[in-house]
Each structure stands twice: as C-alpha cells, then as structure tokens.
Amino acid sequence: SKASWGLKRWLTVRHNAWGGVVRVVFRLVQKRLAIAEARLNPSTTERDADAELGEKNIAEIGKIWKEHVDVPHSAQEKQLDDKFILNYTRMIKEGVAPTIVALREANIDLSGQRKENLRLLIPAVTDTINALRKLQVEAVRTEYEQSNVRYVSLRGTIIVAIALGALIAAIVGFFLIRRTYRQLGGEPEYALQIVRSIAAGDLSVDVATKDGDRQSLLFAMQGMQENLLRTIGEIRQSTGAIATASKQIAVGNLDLA
C-alpha cells in the first residue's frame, strides 16, 4: 500500500543516514589507530604507510559525510551536523593534520605532542556522532510508533467502510427483491409454473393472487386466463348455434324436396 511504501521509503532514508554515521565512526577509529601505530613503527616506510592511511581516512570521511548531509534531515539533526563539522574540522586542523606531518618528518616527539592534542579533541567529535546516532534511532522508533497508530486507524476505517458497504448492499438487495416479488405477485418459481401451464393450453390451473393485488404479473395472468376461458366459451356457444342452424336448414331442405 501507499502507507507501507511511504514508511519503507522513510526507513530507507534513515538507514542511509544512520549508515553514514556508523561508517564515519568506523573511519575515525581506523584513523586514530593508524596514527597510533605510526608512532610505534620504527620504519619510515611503515610510518608513511600509516600516515597515508590516516589521510585516506580523512578523505573517505569527507565523502561519507557529504552523502550523509545530502539526505533530508530534521532541524535538530542539522544542528548536530553543524556541530560535528565544527568539532571535526578543528580536530583535523589542530590534531590530525599536524600529527601526520610530524610522522612524515619522523619527528616522533612532536608527533607525540600532536597525538595528545588529538586525544583531547576526539571526545567532542565522538560525542556529537553518538548524539546524532541516538537521535536517529529515536526518530526511527517514533516514526515506527506513528506508523502503527496510522495503521490501526486505517484498519478501523476500512472495517467500518466494509461493514457500511455490506449493510447498504443488504438494504438495497432487500428492496430490489421486495420490488421483484411485488411485480411478480408471488414466488418466481410459482409465476413461471403458471406461465408454462397457460402457454401449454391448461386453462384449468388455479392462479392465486394476494388480496388487493391489481398490478402484478400473476394478476395479469389470472385476467388473461379468465379472458381466454370466456372467449373459448363464446366460441363454443357460437359453434353450437351454427350447428343447430345448419341442422334446421338441412331439415327444411328435406321437407321442400
């Protein structure tokens, strides 16, 4: 249904937004581990590789975040998005970027100081991400509960509509059947039996009608039956009169002869 499609679409959007936040958290952890490992690696090649991984994670987080902000957000989510960007930009500028530079220059002491600065800046970023993630979970739960309320309301409306439709159909059917019986003057099977009997020439059949019935099919069949009987009787009388006259003429002819 359209409601289910709307809920599915909304949850898909939320899933994409939430997925973006989760991936950002993963990249932040990965970046922090890469910087920590770079300080412990005595090899310049390994430090460069770890530093490169940190830079790659920065670029990846930027790409993920762009996808995240392209999804429709509430006003509260936008506030957290702006707060995250502010804290994240400060962390990159004051902590991550200087630390990577120090690592590439093999300045272990300086990288340790930068790492300490980074450690102090990370909580603000992670707290914002956690708040955003919690907000999105609450939003999904709220939308789910509202969808359940809408579903129950819609289901009740549909049940009432079906019940009303059935009642209206029953009332209309009742009046149609009543009108049909009134037009026939009795049961359809009985009316059909009378029609067949008269059509077969059986005028002795008894046509029963209701008291006061002057318009039904059975009343008309009763009148037709009476008219046919009267007409046949008149024909019989005329035939008898003609036969009598013929005999009298025949007798008169014999007398004349």
PDB file of C-alpha atoms in Angstrom:
ATOM      1  CA  SER A   1       0.000   0.000   0.000  1.00  0.00           C
ATOM      2  CA  LYS A   2       0.854   3.639  -0.289  1.00  0.00           C
ATOM      3  CA  ALA A   3       1.322   3.959   3.506  1.00  0.00           C
ATOM      4  CA  SER A   4       3.648   0.955   3.607  1.00  0.00           C
ATOM      5  CA  TRP A   5       5.612   2.328   0.648  1.00  0.00           C
ATOM      6  CA  GLY A   6       5.974   5.681   2.416  1.00  0.00           C
ATOM      7  CA  LEU A   7       7.216   4.026   5.618  1.00  0.00           C
ATOM      8  CA  LYS A   8       9.633   1.834   3.652  1.00  0.00           C
ATOM      9  CA  ARG A   9      10.998   4.870   1.816  1.00  0.00           C
ATOM     10  CA  TRP A  10      11.356   6.827   5.070  1.00  0.00           C
ATOM     11  CA  LEU A  11      13.160   3.963   6.793  1.00  0.00           C
ATOM     12  CA  THR A  12      15.451   3.594   3.764  1.00  0.00           C
ATOM     13  CA  VAL A  13      16.405   7.245   4.046  1.00  0.00           C
ATOM     14  CA  ARG A  14      17.006   6.841   7.783  1.00  0.00           C
ATOM     15  CA  HIS A  15      19.043   3.700   7.189  1.00  0.00           C
ATOM     16  CA  ASN A  16      21.251   5.548   4.699  1.00  0.00           C
ATOM     17  CA  ALA A  17      21.752   8.443   7.092  1.00  0.00           C
ATOM     18  CA  TRP A  18      22.435   6.162  10.039  1.00  0.00           C
ATOM     19  CA  GLY A  19      24.734   4.009   7.925  1.00  0.00           C
ATOM     20  CA  GLY A  20      26.723   7.121   7.024  1.00  0.00           C
ATOM     21  CA  VAL A  21      27.150   7.990  10.694  1.00  0.00           C
ATOM     22  CA  VAL A  22      28.269   4.459  11.545  1.00  0.00           C
ATOM     23  CA  ARG A  23      30.819   4.496   8.722  1.00  0.00           C
ATOM     24  CA  VAL A  24      32.145   7.833   9.947  1.00  0.00           C
ATOM     25  CA  VAL A  25      32.646   6.349  13.429  1.00  0.00           C
ATOM     26  CA  PHE A  26      34.466   3.376  11.910  1.00  0.00           C
ATOM     27  CA  ARG A  27      36.757   5.634   9.873  1.00  0.00           C
ATOM     28  CA  LEU A  28      37.503   7.797  12.920  1.00  0.00           C
ATOM     29  CA  VAL A  29      38.559   4.739  14.911  1.00  0.00           C
ATOM     30  CA  GLN A  30      40.597   3.420  11.985  1.00  0.00           C
ATOM     31  CA  LYS A  31      42.298   6.770  11.555  1.00  0.00           C
ATOM     32  CA  ARG A  32      43.154   7.009  15.234  1.00  0.00           C
ATOM     33  CA  LEU A  33      44.626   3.505  15.216  1.00  0.00           C
ATOM     34  CA  ALA A  34      46.668   4.296  12.104  1.00  0.00           C
ATOM     35  CA  ILE A  35      48.200   7.367  13.783  1.00  0.00           C
ATOM     36  CA  ALA A  36      48.892   5.408  16.980  1.00  0.00           C
ATOM     37  CA  GLU A  37      50.552   2.601  15.034  1.00  0.00           C
ATOM     38  CA  ALA A  38      52.637   5.076  13.043  1.00  0.00           C
ATOM     39  CA  ARG A  39      54.283   6.356  16.239  1.00  0.00           C
ATOM     40  CA  LEU A  40      55.149   2.825  17.281  1.00  0.00           C
ATOM     41  CA  ASN A  41      56.610   1.815  13.905  1.00  0.00           C
ATOM     42  CA  PRO A  42      60.335   2.483  13.711  1.00  0.00           C
ATOM     43  CA  SER A  43      60.358   2.043   9.942  1.00  0.00           C
ATOM     44  CA  THR A  44      59.938   5.196   7.865  1.00  0.00           C
ATOM     45  CA  THR A  45      58.117   3.180   5.197  1.00  0.00           C
ATOM     46  CA  GLU A  46      55.634   1.838   7.711  1.00  0.00           C
ATOM     47  CA  ARG A  47      55.115   5.280   9.249  1.00  0.00           C
ATOM     48  CA  ASP A  48      54.494   6.736   5.792  1.00  0.00           C
ATOM     49  CA  ALA A  49      52.036   3.953   5.043  1.00  0.00           C
ATOM     50  CA  ASP A  50      50.184   4.579   8.319  1.00  0.00           C
ATOM     51  CA  ALA A  51      50.201   8.322   7.703  1.00  0.00           C
ATOM     52  CA  GLU A  52      48.863   7.728   4.190  1.00  0.00           C
ATOM     53  CA  LEU A  53      46.092   5.576   5.657  1.00  0.00           C
ATOM     54  CA  GLY A  54      45.197   8.418   8.014  1.00  0.00           C
ATOM     55  CA  GLU A  55      44.983  10.852   5.075  1.00  0.00           C
ATOM     56  CA  LYS A  56      42.916   8.352   3.136  1.00  0.00           C
ATOM     57  CA  ASN A  57      40.502   8.026   6.041  1.00  0.00           C
ATOM     58  CA  ILE A  58      40.159  11.808   6.186  1.00  0.00           C
ATOM     59  CA  ALA A  59      39.169  11.869   2.503  1.00  0.00           C
ATOM     60  CA  GLU A  60      36.830   8.909   2.983  1.00  0.00           C
ATOM     61  CA  ILE A  61      35.128  10.579   5.963  1.00  0.00           C
ATOM     62  CA  GLY A  62      34.618  13.712   3.867  1.00  0.00           C
ATOM     63  CA  LYS A  63      32.974  11.659   1.105  1.00  0.00           C
ATOM     64  CA  ILE A  64      30.789   9.729   3.547  1.00  0.00           C
ATOM     65  CA  TRP A  65      29.729  12.903   5.307  1.00  0.00           C
ATOM     66  CA  LYS A  66      28.767  14.534   2.021  1.00  0.00           C
ATOM     67  CA  GLU A  67      26.478  11.586   1.286  1.00  0.00           C
ATOM     68  CA  HIS A  68      25.096  11.891   4.806  1.00  0.00           C
ATOM     69  CA  VAL A  69      24.198  15.602   4.561  1.00  0.00           C
ATOM     70  CA  ASP A  70      22.508  15.048   1.180  1.00  0.00           C
ATOM     71  CA  VAL A  71      19.818  13.003   2.963  1.00  0.00           C
ATOM     72  CA  PRO A  72      16.832  15.052   4.287  1.00  0.00           C
ATOM     73  CA  HIS A  73      17.349  15.838   7.985  1.00  0.00           C
ATOM     74  CA  SER A  74      15.307  17.373  10.763  1.00  0.00           C
ATOM     75  CA  ALA A  75      16.235  20.737  12.285  1.00  0.00           C
ATOM     76  CA  GLN A  76      17.761  19.009  15.337  1.00  0.00           C
ATOM     77  CA  GLU A  77      19.827  16.730  13.135  1.00  0.00           C
ATOM     78  CA  LYS A  78      21.112  19.705  11.162  1.00  0.00           C
ATOM     79  CA  GLN A  79      22.239  21.328  14.393  1.00  0.00           C
ATOM     80  CA  LEU A  80      24.191  18.198  15.311  1.00  0.00           C
ATOM     81  CA  ASP A  81      25.570  18.000  11.766  1.00  0.00           C
ATOM     82  CA  ASP A  82      26.874  21.571  12.054  1.00  0.00           C
ATOM     83  CA  LYS A  83      28.324  20.830  15.487  1.00  0.00           C
ATOM     84  CA  PHE A  84      30.065  17.738  14.152  1.00  0.00           C
ATOM     85  CA  ILE A  85      31.587  19.642  11.232  1.00  0.00           C
ATOM     86  CA  LEU A  86      32.848  22.333  13.612  1.00  0.00           C
ATOM     87  CA  ASN A  87      34.446  19.833  16.012  1.00  0.00           C
ATOM     88  CA  TYR A  88      35.711  17.570  13.236  1.00  0.00           C
ATOM     89  CA  THR A  89      37.305  20.430  11.319  1.00  0.00           C
ATOM     90  CA  ARG A  90      39.043  21.608  14.485  1.00  0.00           C
ATOM     91  CA  MET A  91      40.265  18.072  15.204  1.00  0.00           C
ATOM     92  CA  ILE A  92      41.706  17.720  11.691  1.00  0.00           C
ATOM     93  CA  LYS A  93      43.269  21.184  11.711  1.00  0.00           C
ATOM     94  CA  GLU A  94      44.735  21.131  15.233  1.00  0.00           C
ATOM     95  CA  GLY A  95      45.307  17.414  15.795  1.00  0.00           C
ATOM     96  CA  VAL A  96      45.280  15.020  12.850  1.00  0.00           C
ATOM     97  CA  ALA A  97      46.963  17.071  10.119  1.00  0.00           C
ATOM     98  CA  PRO A  98      49.910  18.277  12.304  1.00  0.00           C
ATOM     99  CA  THR A  99      50.376  14.738  13.638  1.00  0.00           C
ATOM    100  CA  ILE A 100      50.567  13.277  10.120  1.00  0.00           C
ATOM    101  CA  VAL A 101      53.074  15.960   9.103  1.00  0.00           C
ATOM    102  CA  ALA A 102      55.222  15.202  12.159  1.00  0.00           C
ATOM    103  CA  LEU A 103      55.093  11.481  11.374  1.00  0.00           C
ATOM    104  CA  ARG A 104      56.169  12.024   7.769  1.00  0.00           C
ATOM    105  CA  GLU A 105      59.070  14.134   9.079  1.00  0.00           C
ATOM    106  CA  ALA A 106      59.945  11.317  11.505  1.00  0.00           C
ATOM    107  CA  ASN A 107      59.588  13.757  14.418  1.00  0.00           C
ATOM    108  CA  ILE A 108      58.386  11.247  16.992  1.00  0.00           C
ATOM    109  CA  ASP A 109      58.472  13.691  19.937  1.00  0.00           C
ATOM    110  CA  LEU A 110      56.430  16.287  18.084  1.00  0.00           C
ATOM    111  CA  SER A 111      54.006  13.642  16.867  1.00  0.00           C
ATOM    112  CA  GLY A 112      53.534  12.578  20.481  1.00  0.00           C
ATOM    113  CA  GLN A 113      52.559  16.130  21.442  1.00  0.00           C
ATOM    114  CA  ARG A 114      50.187  16.317  18.470  1.00  0.00           C
ATOM    115  CA  LYS A 115      48.737  12.961  19.428  1.00  0.00           C
ATOM    116  CA  GLU A 116      47.986  14.317  22.897  1.00  0.00           C
ATOM    117  CA  ASN A 117      46.198  17.288  21.313  1.00  0.00           C
ATOM    118  CA  LEU A 118      44.287  14.850  19.132  1.00  0.00           C
ATOM    119  CA  ARG A 119      43.291  12.823  22.186  1.00  0.00           C
ATOM    120  CA  LEU A 120      41.759  15.931  23.749  1.00  0.00           C
ATOM    121  CA  LEU A 121      39.876  16.858  20.557  1.00  0.00           C
ATOM    122  CA  ILE A 122      38.434  13.444  19.717  1.00  0.00           C
ATOM    123  CA  PRO A 123      35.789  13.254  22.532  1.00  0.00           C
ATOM    124  CA  ALA A 124      33.911  16.292  21.197  1.00  0.00           C
ATOM    125  CA  VAL A 125      33.686  14.642  17.766  1.00  0.00           C
ATOM    126  CA  THR A 126      32.666  11.217  19.050  1.00  0.00           C
ATOM    127  CA  ASP A 127      30.122  12.732  21.474  1.00  0.00           C
ATOM    128  CA  THR A 128      28.487  14.580  18.586  1.00  0.00           C
ATOM    129  CA  ILE A 129      28.411  11.435  16.455  1.00  0.00           C
ATOM    130  CA  ASN A 130      26.908   9.416  19.311  1.00  0.00           C
ATOM    131  CA  ALA A 131      24.268  12.095  19.897  1.00  0.00           C
ATOM    132  CA  LEU A 132      23.407  12.092  16.205  1.00  0.00           C
ATOM    133  CA  ARG A 133      23.182   8.318  16.144  1.00  0.00           C
ATOM    134  CA  LYS A 134      20.947   8.300  19.237  1.00  0.00           C
ATOM    135  CA  LEU A 135      18.714  10.971  17.683  1.00  0.00           C
ATOM    136  CA  GLN A 136      18.286   8.933  14.512  1.00  0.00           C
ATOM    137  CA  VAL A 137      17.404   5.812  16.493  1.00  0.00           C
ATOM    138  CA  GLU A 138      14.773   7.801  18.379  1.00  0.00           C
ATOM    139  CA  ALA A 139      13.464   9.206  15.100  1.00  0.00           C
ATOM    140  CA  VAL A 140      13.097   5.722  13.610  1.00  0.00           C
ATOM    141  CA  ARG A 141      11.325   4.470  16.736  1.00  0.00           C
ATOM    142  CA  THR A 142       8.973   7.470  16.758  1.00  0.00           C
ATOM    143  CA  GLU A 143       8.138   7.018  13.086  1.00  0.00           C
ATOM    144  CA  TYR A 144       7.525   3.317  13.661  1.00  0.00           C
ATOM    145  CA  GLU A 145       5.137   4.028  16.533  1.00  0.00           C
ATOM    146  CA  GLN A 146       3.307   6.673  14.493  1.00  0.00           C
ATOM    147  CA  SER A 147       3.044   4.253  11.587  1.00  0.00           C
ATOM    148  CA  ASN A 148       1.473   1.677  13.897  1.00  0.00           C
ATOM    149  CA  VAL A 149      -1.059   4.273  15.069  1.00  0.00           C
ATOM    150  CA  ARG A 150      -1.863   5.182  11.461  1.00  0.00           C
ATOM    151  CA  TYR A 151      -2.182   1.501  10.580  1.00  0.00           C
ATOM    152  CA  VAL A 152      -4.628   0.838  13.425  1.00  0.00           C
ATOM    153  CA  SER A 153      -6.659   3.915  12.470  1.00  0.00           C
ATOM    154  CA  LEU A 154      -6.674   2.940   8.797  1.00  0.00           C
ATOM    155  CA  ARG A 155      -7.641  -0.616   9.629  1.00  0.00           C
ATOM    156  CA  GLY A 156     -10.561   0.616  11.746  1.00  0.00           C
ATOM    157  CA  THR A 157     -11.692   2.911   8.933  1.00  0.00           C
ATOM    158  CA  ILE A 158     -11.540   0.059   6.418  1.00  0.00           C
ATOM    159  CA  ILE A 159     -13.516  -2.257   8.718  1.00  0.00           C
ATOM    160  CA  VAL A 160     -16.208   0.398   9.217  1.00  0.00           C
ATOM    161  CA  ALA A 161     -16.322   1.070   5.459  1.00  0.00           C
ATOM    162  CA  ILE A 162     -16.695  -2.655   4.708  1.00  0.00           C
ATOM    163  CA  ALA A 163     -19.448  -3.014   7.324  1.00  0.00           C
ATOM    164  CA  LEU A 164     -21.324   0.007   5.947  1.00  0.00           C
ATOM    165  CA  GLY A 165     -20.912  -1.292   2.394  1.00  0.00           C
ATOM    166  CA  ALA A 166     -22.302  -4.693   3.390  1.00  0.00           C
ATOM    167  CA  LEU A 167     -25.229  -3.049   5.213  1.00  0.00           C
ATOM    168  CA  ILE A 168     -26.055  -0.812   2.242  1.00  0.00           C
ATOM    169  CA  ALA A 169     -25.812  -3.783  -0.132  1.00  0.00           C
ATOM    170  CA  ALA A 170     -28.154  -5.799   2.107  1.00  0.00           C
ATOM    171  CA  ILE A 171     -30.697  -2.955   2.259  1.00  0.00           C
ATOM    172  CA  VAL A 172     -30.581  -2.378  -1.498  1.00  0.00           C
ATOM    173  CA  GLY A 173     -30.857  -6.120  -2.137  1.00  0.00           C
ATOM    174  CA  PHE A 174     -33.822  -6.373   0.210  1.00  0.00           C
ATOM    175  CA  PHE A 175     -35.739  -3.613  -1.567  1.00  0.00           C
ATOM    176  CA  LEU A 176     -34.866  -4.998  -5.007  1.00  0.00           C
ATOM    177  CA  ILE A 177     -36.116  -8.461  -4.053  1.00  0.00           C
ATOM    178  CA  ARG A 178     -39.211  -6.970  -2.458  1.00  0.00           C
ATOM    179  CA  ARG A 179     -39.933  -4.963  -5.602  1.00  0.00           C
ATOM    180  CA  THR A 180     -39.383  -8.019  -7.804  1.00  0.00           C
ATOM    181  CA  TYR A 181     -41.770 -10.128  -5.695  1.00  0.00           C
ATOM    182  CA  ARG A 182     -44.322  -7.334  -5.803  1.00  0.00           C
ATOM    183  CA  GLN A 183     -44.094  -7.142  -9.585  1.00  0.00           C
ATOM    184  CA  LEU A 184     -44.389 -10.925  -9.949  1.00  0.00           C
ATOM    185  CA  GLY A 185     -47.108 -11.246  -7.301  1.00  0.00           C
ATOM    186  CA  GLY A 186     -45.512 -14.284  -5.680  1.00  0.00           C
ATOM    187  CA  GLU A 187     -42.584 -16.641  -5.805  1.00  0.00           C
ATOM    188  CA  PRO A 188     -40.687 -16.587  -9.147  1.00  0.00           C
ATOM    189  CA  GLU A 189     -40.989 -20.395  -9.422  1.00  0.00           C
ATOM    190  CA  TYR A 190     -44.768 -20.244  -8.969  1.00  0.00           C
ATOM    191  CA  ALA A 191     -45.149 -17.451 -11.538  1.00  0.00           C
ATOM    192  CA  LEU A 192     -43.048 -19.450 -14.016  1.00  0.00           C
ATOM    193  CA  GLN A 193     -45.199 -22.551 -13.440  1.00  0.00           C
ATOM    194  CA  ILE A 194     -48.411 -20.595 -14.159  1.00  0.00           C
ATOM    195  CA  VAL A 195     -46.972 -19.102 -17.350  1.00  0.00           C
ATOM    196  CA  ARG A 196     -45.899 -22.516 -18.622  1.00  0.00           C
ATOM    197  CA  SER A 197     -49.275 -24.106 -17.827  1.00  0.00           C
ATOM    198  CA  ILE A 198     -51.267 -21.446 -19.655  1.00  0.00           C
ATOM    199  CA  ALA A 199     -48.821 -21.478 -22.576  1.00  0.00           C
ATOM    200  CA  ALA A 200     -49.362 -25.259 -22.826  1.00  0.00           C
ATOM    201  CA  GLY A 201     -53.155 -24.716 -23.043  1.00  0.00           C
ATOM    202  CA  ASP A 202     -54.023 -25.713 -19.496  1.00  0.00           C
ATOM    203  CA  LEU A 203     -56.579 -23.066 -18.536  1.00  0.00           C
ATOM    204  CA  SER A 204     -57.841 -25.048 -15.571  1.00  0.00           C
ATOM    205  CA  VAL A 205     -54.871 -24.129 -13.427  1.00  0.00           C
ATOM    206  CA  ASP A 206     -55.733 -22.079 -10.363  1.00  0.00           C
ATOM    207  CA  VAL A 207     -53.929 -18.689 -10.389  1.00  0.00           C
ATOM    208  CA  ALA A 208     -53.639 -17.493  -6.781  1.00  0.00           C
ATOM    209  CA  THR A 209     -53.057 -13.788  -6.156  1.00  0.00           C
ATOM    210  CA  LYS A 210     -52.711 -11.774  -2.977  1.00  0.00           C
ATOM    211  CA  ASP A 211     -55.549  -9.697  -1.611  1.00  0.00           C
ATOM    212  CA  GLY A 212     -55.576  -6.266  -3.184  1.00  0.00           C
ATOM    213  CA  ASP A 213     -53.153  -7.269  -5.954  1.00  0.00           C
ATOM    214  CA  ARG A 214     -54.084  -5.396  -9.132  1.00  0.00           C
ATOM    215  CA  GLN A 215     -50.702  -4.852 -10.808  1.00  0.00           C
ATOM    216  CA  SER A 216     -48.594  -7.994 -10.591  1.00  0.00           C
ATOM    217  CA  LEU A 217     -47.723 -10.471 -13.318  1.00  0.00           C
ATOM    218  CA  LEU A 218     -49.844 -13.164 -11.672  1.00  0.00           C
ATOM    219  CA  PHE A 219     -52.848 -10.815 -11.597  1.00  0.00           C
ATOM    220  CA  ALA A 220     -52.350 -10.175 -15.320  1.00  0.00           C
ATOM    221  CA  MET A 221     -52.064 -13.940 -15.967  1.00  0.00           C
ATOM    222  CA  GLN A 222     -55.241 -14.506 -13.987  1.00  0.00           C
ATOM    223  CA  GLY A 223     -57.050 -11.924 -16.113  1.00  0.00           C
ATOM    224  CA  MET A 224     -55.670 -13.451 -19.298  1.00  0.00           C
ATOM    225  CA  GLN A 225     -56.815 -16.900 -18.162  1.00  0.00           C
ATOM    226  CA  GLU A 226     -60.334 -15.637 -17.467  1.00  0.00           C
ATOM    227  CA  ASN A 227     -60.470 -13.837 -20.830  1.00  0.00           C
ATOM    228  CA  LEU A 228     -59.306 -16.949 -22.656  1.00  0.00           C
ATOM    229  CA  LEU A 229     -61.906 -19.074 -20.880  1.00  0.00           C
ATOM    230  CA  ARG A 230     -64.610 -16.536 -21.711  1.00  0.00           C
ATOM    231  CA  THR A 231     -63.512 -16.342 -25.342  1.00  0.00           C
ATOM    232  CA  ILE A 232     -63.409 -20.140 -25.695  1.00  0.00           C
ATOM    233  CA  GLY A 233     -66.878 -20.349 -24.111  1.00  0.00           C
ATOM    234  CA  GLU A 234     -68.251 -17.788 -26.511  1.00  0.00           C
ATOM    235  CA  ILE A 235     -66.689 -19.670 -29.427  1.00  0.00           C
ATOM    236  CA  ARG A 236     -68.277 -22.870 -28.231  1.00  0.00           C
ATOM    237  CA  GLN A 237     -71.693 -21.199 -27.972  1.00  0.00           C
ATOM    238  CA  SER A 238     -71.321 -19.730 -31.455  1.00  0.00           C
ATOM    239  CA  THR A 239     -70.277 -23.106 -32.801  1.00  0.00           C
ATOM    240  CA  GLY A 240     -73.321 -24.752 -31.190  1.00  0.00           C
ATOM    241  CA  ALA A 241     -75.659 -22.129 -32.622  1.00  0.00           C
ATOM    242  CA  ILE A 242     -74.183 -22.579 -36.064  1.00  0.00           C
ATOM    243  CA  ALA A 243     -74.554 -26.354 -35.810  1.00  0.00           C
ATOM    244  CA  THR A 244     -78.212 -26.008 -34.767  1.00  0.00           C
ATOM    245  CA  ALA A 245     -78.951 -23.591 -37.596  1.00  0.00           C
ATOM    246  CA  SER A 246     -77.271 -25.944 -40.053  1.00  0.00           C
ATOM    247  CA  LYS A 247     -79.451 -28.841 -38.936  1.00  0.00           C
ATOM    248  CA  GLN A 248     -82.589 -26.740 -39.232  1.00  0.00           C
ATOM    249  CA  ILE A 249     -81.637 -25.722 -42.767  1.00  0.00           C
ATOM    250  CA  ALA A 250     -80.952 -29.332 -43.668  1.00  0.00           C
ATOM    251  CA  VAL A 251     -84.378 -30.417 -42.312  1.00  0.00           C
ATOM    252  CA  GLY A 252     -86.098 -27.592 -44.243  1.00  0.00           C
ATOM    253  CA  ASN A 253     -84.438 -28.665 -47.447  1.00  0.00           C
ATOM    254  CA  LEU A 254     -85.646 -32.215 -46.964  1.00  0.00           C
ATOM    255  CA  ASP A 255     -89.209 -31.020 -46.407  1.00  0.00           C
ATOM    256  CA  LEU A 256     -89.097 -28.962 -49.603  1.00  0.00           C
ATOM    257  CA  ALA A 257     -87.849 -31.916 -51.530  1.00  0.00           C
TER     258      ALA A 257
END
